[in-house]
CSV table of C-alpha atoms and ligand atoms in Angstrom, one decimal:
chain,number,residue,atom,x,y,z
A,1,MET,CA,-102.3,120.1,57.5
A,2,GLU,CA,-105.7,120.2,55.9
A,3,ILE,CA,-106.9,117.7,53.3
A,4,ASP,CA,-110.0,117.9,51.1
A,5,VAL,CA,-110.9,114.7,49.3
A,6,LEU,CA,-113.1,114.7,46.2
A,7,THR,CA,-114.6,111.3,45.5
A,8,LEU,CA,-117.8,109.6,44.2
A,9,PHE,CA,-117.5,107.1,47.1
A,10,PRO,CA,-117.0,108.9,50.4
A,11,ARG,CA,-117.6,105.9,52.5
A,12,ILE,CA,-114.7,103.9,50.8
A,13,PHE,CA,-112.4,106.7,51.9
A,14,GLU,CA,-113.9,107.3,55.3
A,15,GLY,CA,-113.3,103.8,56.8
A,16,PRO,CA,-109.5,104.1,57.2
A,17,LEU,CA,-109.9,107.5,58.8
A,18,GLU,CA,-112.1,106.2,61.6
A,19,GLU,CA,-109.5,103.8,63.1
A,20,SER,CA,-106.2,103.9,64.9
A,21,ILE,CA,-103.6,106.5,64.1
A,22,LEU,CA,-105.4,108.5,61.5
A,23,LYS,CA,-108.4,108.8,63.9
A,24,ARG,CA,-106.2,110.0,66.7
A,25,ALA,CA,-104.3,112.4,64.5
A,26,GLN,CA,-107.6,114.1,63.6
A,27,SER,CA,-109.0,114.1,67.1
A,28,ARG,CA,-105.8,115.8,68.3
A,29,GLY,CA,-106.2,118.4,65.6
A,30,LEU,CA,-102.9,117.5,63.8
A,31,VAL,CA,-104.8,117.0,60.6
A,32,VAL,CA,-108.2,118.0,59.4
A,33,VAL,CA,-109.7,115.8,56.7
A,34,ARG,CA,-112.9,116.7,54.8
A,35,VAL,CA,-114.5,114.2,52.4
A,36,HIS,CA,-116.8,115.6,49.6
A,37,ASN,CA,-119.0,113.8,47.3
A,38,LEU,CA,-118.5,115.0,43.7
A,39,ARG,CA,-122.1,114.4,42.9
A,40,ASP,CA,-122.9,117.3,45.2
A,41,PHE,CA,-121.2,119.5,42.6
A,42,THR,CA,-123.6,118.6,39.8
A,43,HIS,CA,-126.7,120.6,38.9
A,44,ASP,CA,-128.9,118.2,36.9
A,45,LYS,CA,-131.7,116.0,38.1
A,46,HIS,CA,-129.7,112.7,37.8
A,47,ARG,CA,-126.5,114.1,39.3
A,48,VAL,CA,-124.5,112.8,36.4
A,49,VAL,CA,-120.7,112.8,36.8
A,50,ASP,CA,-119.5,110.8,33.8
A,51,ASP,CA,-119.9,110.7,30.0
A,52,LYS,CA,-118.8,108.8,26.9
A,53,PRO,CA,-115.3,109.7,25.5
A,54,TYR,CA,-115.2,111.7,22.3
A,55,GLY,CA,-113.9,109.6,19.4
A,56,GLY,CA,-115.5,106.5,20.8
A,57,GLY,CA,-114.0,103.6,22.9
A,58,PRO,CA,-115.1,101.6,25.9
A,59,GLY,CA,-115.9,103.0,29.3
A,60,MET,CA,-116.9,106.4,30.6
A,61,LEU,CA,-114.9,109.4,31.7
A,62,MET,CA,-115.4,111.7,34.6
A,63,LYS,CA,-116.9,115.0,33.4
A,64,PRO,CA,-114.9,118.1,34.0
A,65,GLU,CA,-117.6,120.5,35.4
A,66,PRO,CA,-118.1,118.9,38.9
A,67,ILE,CA,-114.4,118.6,39.5
A,68,PHE,CA,-113.6,122.2,38.4
A,69,GLU,CA,-116.4,123.5,40.7
A,70,ALA,CA,-115.2,121.5,43.7
A,71,VAL,CA,-111.5,122.4,43.3
A,72,GLU,CA,-112.3,126.1,42.7
A,73,LYS,CA,-114.4,126.1,45.8
A,74,PHE,CA,-111.6,124.6,48.1
A,75,ARG,CA,-108.4,125.8,46.4
A,76,ARG,CA,-106.2,128.4,48.3
A,77,THR,CA,-102.8,129.9,47.5
A,78,ASP,CA,-101.1,127.2,49.6
A,79,SER,CA,-102.9,124.2,48.1
A,80,ARG,CA,-101.5,121.3,46.1
A,81,VAL,CA,-104.0,119.5,43.9
A,82,VAL,CA,-103.3,115.8,43.5
A,83,LEU,CA,-105.0,113.4,41.1
A,84,MET,CA,-104.9,109.7,42.0
A,85,THR,CA,-104.3,107.8,38.8
A,86,PRO,CA,-102.3,104.7,37.7
A,87,GLN,CA,-100.7,107.1,35.1
A,88,GLY,CA,-99.2,109.2,37.9
A,89,SER,CA,-95.6,109.0,39.1
A,90,PRO,CA,-95.2,106.3,41.8
A,91,LEU,CA,-95.7,107.1,45.4
A,92,THR,CA,-92.4,106.6,47.3
A,93,GLN,CA,-91.4,107.4,50.9
A,94,ALA,CA,-89.5,110.5,49.6
A,95,ARG,CA,-92.6,111.8,47.9
A,96,ALA,CA,-94.7,111.1,51.0
A,97,GLU,CA,-92.2,113.2,53.0
A,98,GLU,CA,-92.4,116.0,50.4
A,99,PHE,CA,-96.3,116.0,50.5
A,100,SER,CA,-96.3,116.0,54.4
A,101,ARG,CA,-94.8,119.5,54.2
A,102,VAL,CA,-97.7,120.9,52.2
A,103,ALA,CA,-100.3,123.0,54.1
A,104,HIS,CA,-103.4,122.0,52.1
A,105,LEU,CA,-104.0,119.0,49.9
A,106,ILE,CA,-106.9,118.6,47.5
A,107,ILE,CA,-107.1,115.0,46.4
A,108,ILE,CA,-109.2,114.1,43.3
A,109,CYS,CA,-110.1,110.4,43.2
A,110,GLY,CA,-110.5,109.1,39.7
A,111,HIS,CA,-113.1,106.5,38.7
A,112,TYR,CA,-114.4,104.9,35.5
A,113,GLU,CA,-111.8,105.0,32.7
A,114,GLY,CA,-110.3,108.3,33.8
A,115,VAL,CA,-110.9,112.0,33.9
A,116,ASP,CA,-111.4,114.6,31.2
A,117,GLU,CA,-107.9,115.8,30.2
A,118,ARG,CA,-108.8,119.4,30.9
A,119,VAL,CA,-108.8,118.5,34.6
A,120,ARG,CA,-105.1,117.6,34.3
A,121,ALA,CA,-104.3,120.5,32.2
A,122,ALA,CA,-105.9,123.3,34.2
A,123,LEU,CA,-106.3,122.0,37.9
A,124,VAL,CA,-103.8,119.3,38.8
A,125,ASN,CA,-100.3,119.9,40.2
A,126,ASP,CA,-99.3,116.3,40.9
A,127,GLU,CA,-100.5,112.9,39.6
A,128,VAL,CA,-99.8,110.1,42.0
A,129,SER,CA,-100.0,106.3,41.5
A,130,ILE,CA,-99.7,103.9,44.4
A,131,GLY,CA,-98.4,101.1,42.2
A,132,ASP,CA,-98.4,99.4,38.8
A,133,TYR,CA,-101.8,97.9,39.0
A,134,VAL,CA,-105.3,99.3,38.3
A,135,LEU,CA,-107.9,99.7,41.0
A,136,THR,CA,-111.6,100.1,40.5
A,137,ASN,CA,-111.6,103.3,42.5
A,138,GLY,CA,-109.2,106.1,43.3
A,139,ALA,CA,-110.6,106.5,46.8
A,140,LEU,CA,-108.7,103.3,47.9
A,141,ALA,CA,-105.5,104.8,46.4
A,142,ALA,CA,-106.3,108.2,48.1
A,143,ALA,CA,-106.7,106.4,51.5
A,144,VAL,CA,-103.2,104.8,51.0
A,145,PHE,CA,-101.7,108.1,50.1
A,146,VAL,CA,-103.3,110.0,53.0
A,147,ASP,CA,-102.1,107.3,55.5
A,148,ALA,CA,-98.5,107.5,54.2
A,149,VAL,CA,-98.5,111.3,54.4
A,150,VAL,CA,-100.3,111.9,57.7
A,151,ARG,CA,-98.2,109.4,59.7
A,152,LEU,CA,-95.2,111.7,58.9
A,153,LEU,CA,-96.7,114.8,60.3
A,154,PRO,CA,-95.1,116.0,63.5
A,155,GLY,CA,-96.7,114.5,66.6
A,156,VAL,CA,-98.8,111.9,64.8
A,157,LEU,CA,-96.7,108.8,65.7
A,158,GLY,CA,-96.6,108.3,69.5
A,159,ASP,CA,-92.7,108.2,69.5
A,160,GLU,CA,-91.5,111.2,67.5
A,161,ASN,CA,-88.7,109.0,66.1
A,162,SER,CA,-90.6,106.0,65.2
A,163,ALA,CA,-90.9,106.9,61.5
A,164,ASP,CA,-87.1,107.3,61.4
A,165,ASP,CA,-86.4,103.5,61.3
A,166,ASP,CA,-89.1,102.7,58.8
A,167,SER,CA,-88.2,100.6,55.8
A,168,PHE,CA,-87.2,103.1,52.9
A,169,THR,CA,-86.4,106.0,55.2
A,170,ASP,CA,-82.7,105.3,54.7
A,171,GLY,CA,-83.3,103.7,51.4
A,172,LEU,CA,-83.2,100.1,52.7
A,173,LEU,CA,-85.7,97.6,53.9
A,174,GLU,CA,-86.0,97.0,57.6
A,175,GLY,CA,-84.3,93.9,58.9
A,176,PRO,CA,-85.9,91.2,61.2
A,177,GLN,CA,-87.3,92.2,64.6
A,178,TYR,CA,-88.3,90.1,67.6
A,179,THR,CA,-90.2,90.6,70.8
A,180,ARG,CA,-90.7,88.3,73.8
A,181,PRO,CA,-90.5,85.4,74.5
A,182,PRO,CA,-86.8,84.6,73.8
A,183,GLU,CA,-87.7,81.1,72.7
A,184,PHE,CA,-91.0,80.2,71.0
A,185,ARG,CA,-91.7,76.7,69.6
A,186,GLY,CA,-88.0,76.0,69.4
A,187,LEU,CA,-87.3,79.2,67.5
A,188,THR,CA,-84.9,81.5,69.3
A,189,VAL,CA,-84.1,85.2,69.2
A,190,PRO,CA,-80.6,86.0,67.9
A,191,GLU,CA,-78.2,86.2,70.8
A,192,VAL,CA,-76.9,89.6,69.9
A,193,LEU,CA,-80.3,91.2,70.4
A,194,LEU,CA,-80.4,90.0,74.0
A,195,SER,CA,-76.8,91.1,74.7
A,196,GLY,CA,-77.5,94.7,75.6
A,197,ASN,CA,-74.5,95.7,73.4
A,198,HIS,CA,-75.9,98.6,71.5
A,199,GLU,CA,-73.0,98.9,69.1
A,200,ALA,CA,-73.2,95.2,68.2
A,201,ILE,CA,-77.0,95.4,67.8
A,202,ALA,CA,-76.7,98.4,65.5
A,203,LYS,CA,-74.2,96.6,63.3
A,204,TRP,CA,-76.3,93.4,63.2
A,205,ARG,CA,-79.3,95.4,62.2
A,206,ALA,CA,-77.4,97.3,59.5
A,207,GLU,CA,-76.0,94.1,58.0
A,208,TRP,CA,-79.5,92.5,58.0
A,209,ALA,CA,-81.1,95.6,56.4
A,210,ARG,CA,-78.5,95.4,53.6
A,211,GLN,CA,-78.9,91.6,53.1
A,212,ARG,CA,-82.7,91.8,53.0
A,213,THR,CA,-82.6,94.7,50.6
A,214,ARG,CA,-80.1,92.8,48.4
A,215,GLU,CA,-82.3,89.7,48.4
A,216,ARG,CA,-85.7,91.3,47.9
A,217,ARG,CA,-85.2,94.7,46.4
A,218,PRO,CA,-81.8,95.0,44.7
A,219,ASP,CA,-83.2,97.9,42.8
A,220,LEU,CA,-83.1,100.0,46.0
A,221,LEU,CA,-79.3,99.5,46.5
A,222,LYS,CA,-77.3,102.4,45.2
A,223,GLU,CA,-74.3,101.5,43.2
A,224,ASP,CA,-71.5,102.3,45.5
B,1,LIG,N1,-106.7,104.5,40.5
B,1,LIG,C1,-106.8,103.3,40.0
B,1,LIG,N2,-105.6,102.6,40.1
B,1,LIG,C2,-104.8,103.5,40.8
B,1,LIG,C3,-103.4,103.4,41.2
B,1,LIG,N3,-102.7,102.3,41.0
B,1,LIG,N4,-102.9,104.5,41.8
B,1,LIG,C4,-103.6,105.6,42.0
B,1,LIG,N5,-104.8,105.7,41.6
B,1,LIG,C5,-105.4,104.7,41.0
């Protein structure tokens, strides 16, 4: 997969790429991420990227010209152009899986009060929100989005199966997990997990996943 990120704040986005699994995925050539400063696509002395909204109102909007120029430079026939915005449809594990099958992503990070509507109308294929809250900067949202997508690419996680038991993969939250020691400050590990009985362990985990989902996220439980 290749990803081109368009942002006014490349350093905000770059931090998460330089650590851990995202770093390793890049050095192993499983994903190529290029981060571009939208100011490099302006042509005036002050490198202006925003302007006042027509009709008045508070705040500034991102101007269309630098975004159009950048997207048109990088866009290919197999690209998906994604705008990070709180007005987008919510990012879910299912959507992350869908995006992980795209060959080339161009991600536009919003800033200020939003972007000129012509960017949406003419360039953007998908609008993505990472949650019902407003960030100061779409670069943070883009970093979350890239992390959720890249970890699903084949070979990125050490154990090929380790994304399979994630919370949400089967529509449920993951249940409790334990590691050594078997007793810590008087708190013990449930007996069944030490039993070596794989069938009983699977049953215990399934029950806990359902219980935890019922308690914390009843909205995720299908009516059946
Ligand atoms: N930009 C600002 N807030 C955002 C959000 N919640 N999701 C995506 N992009 C954003």
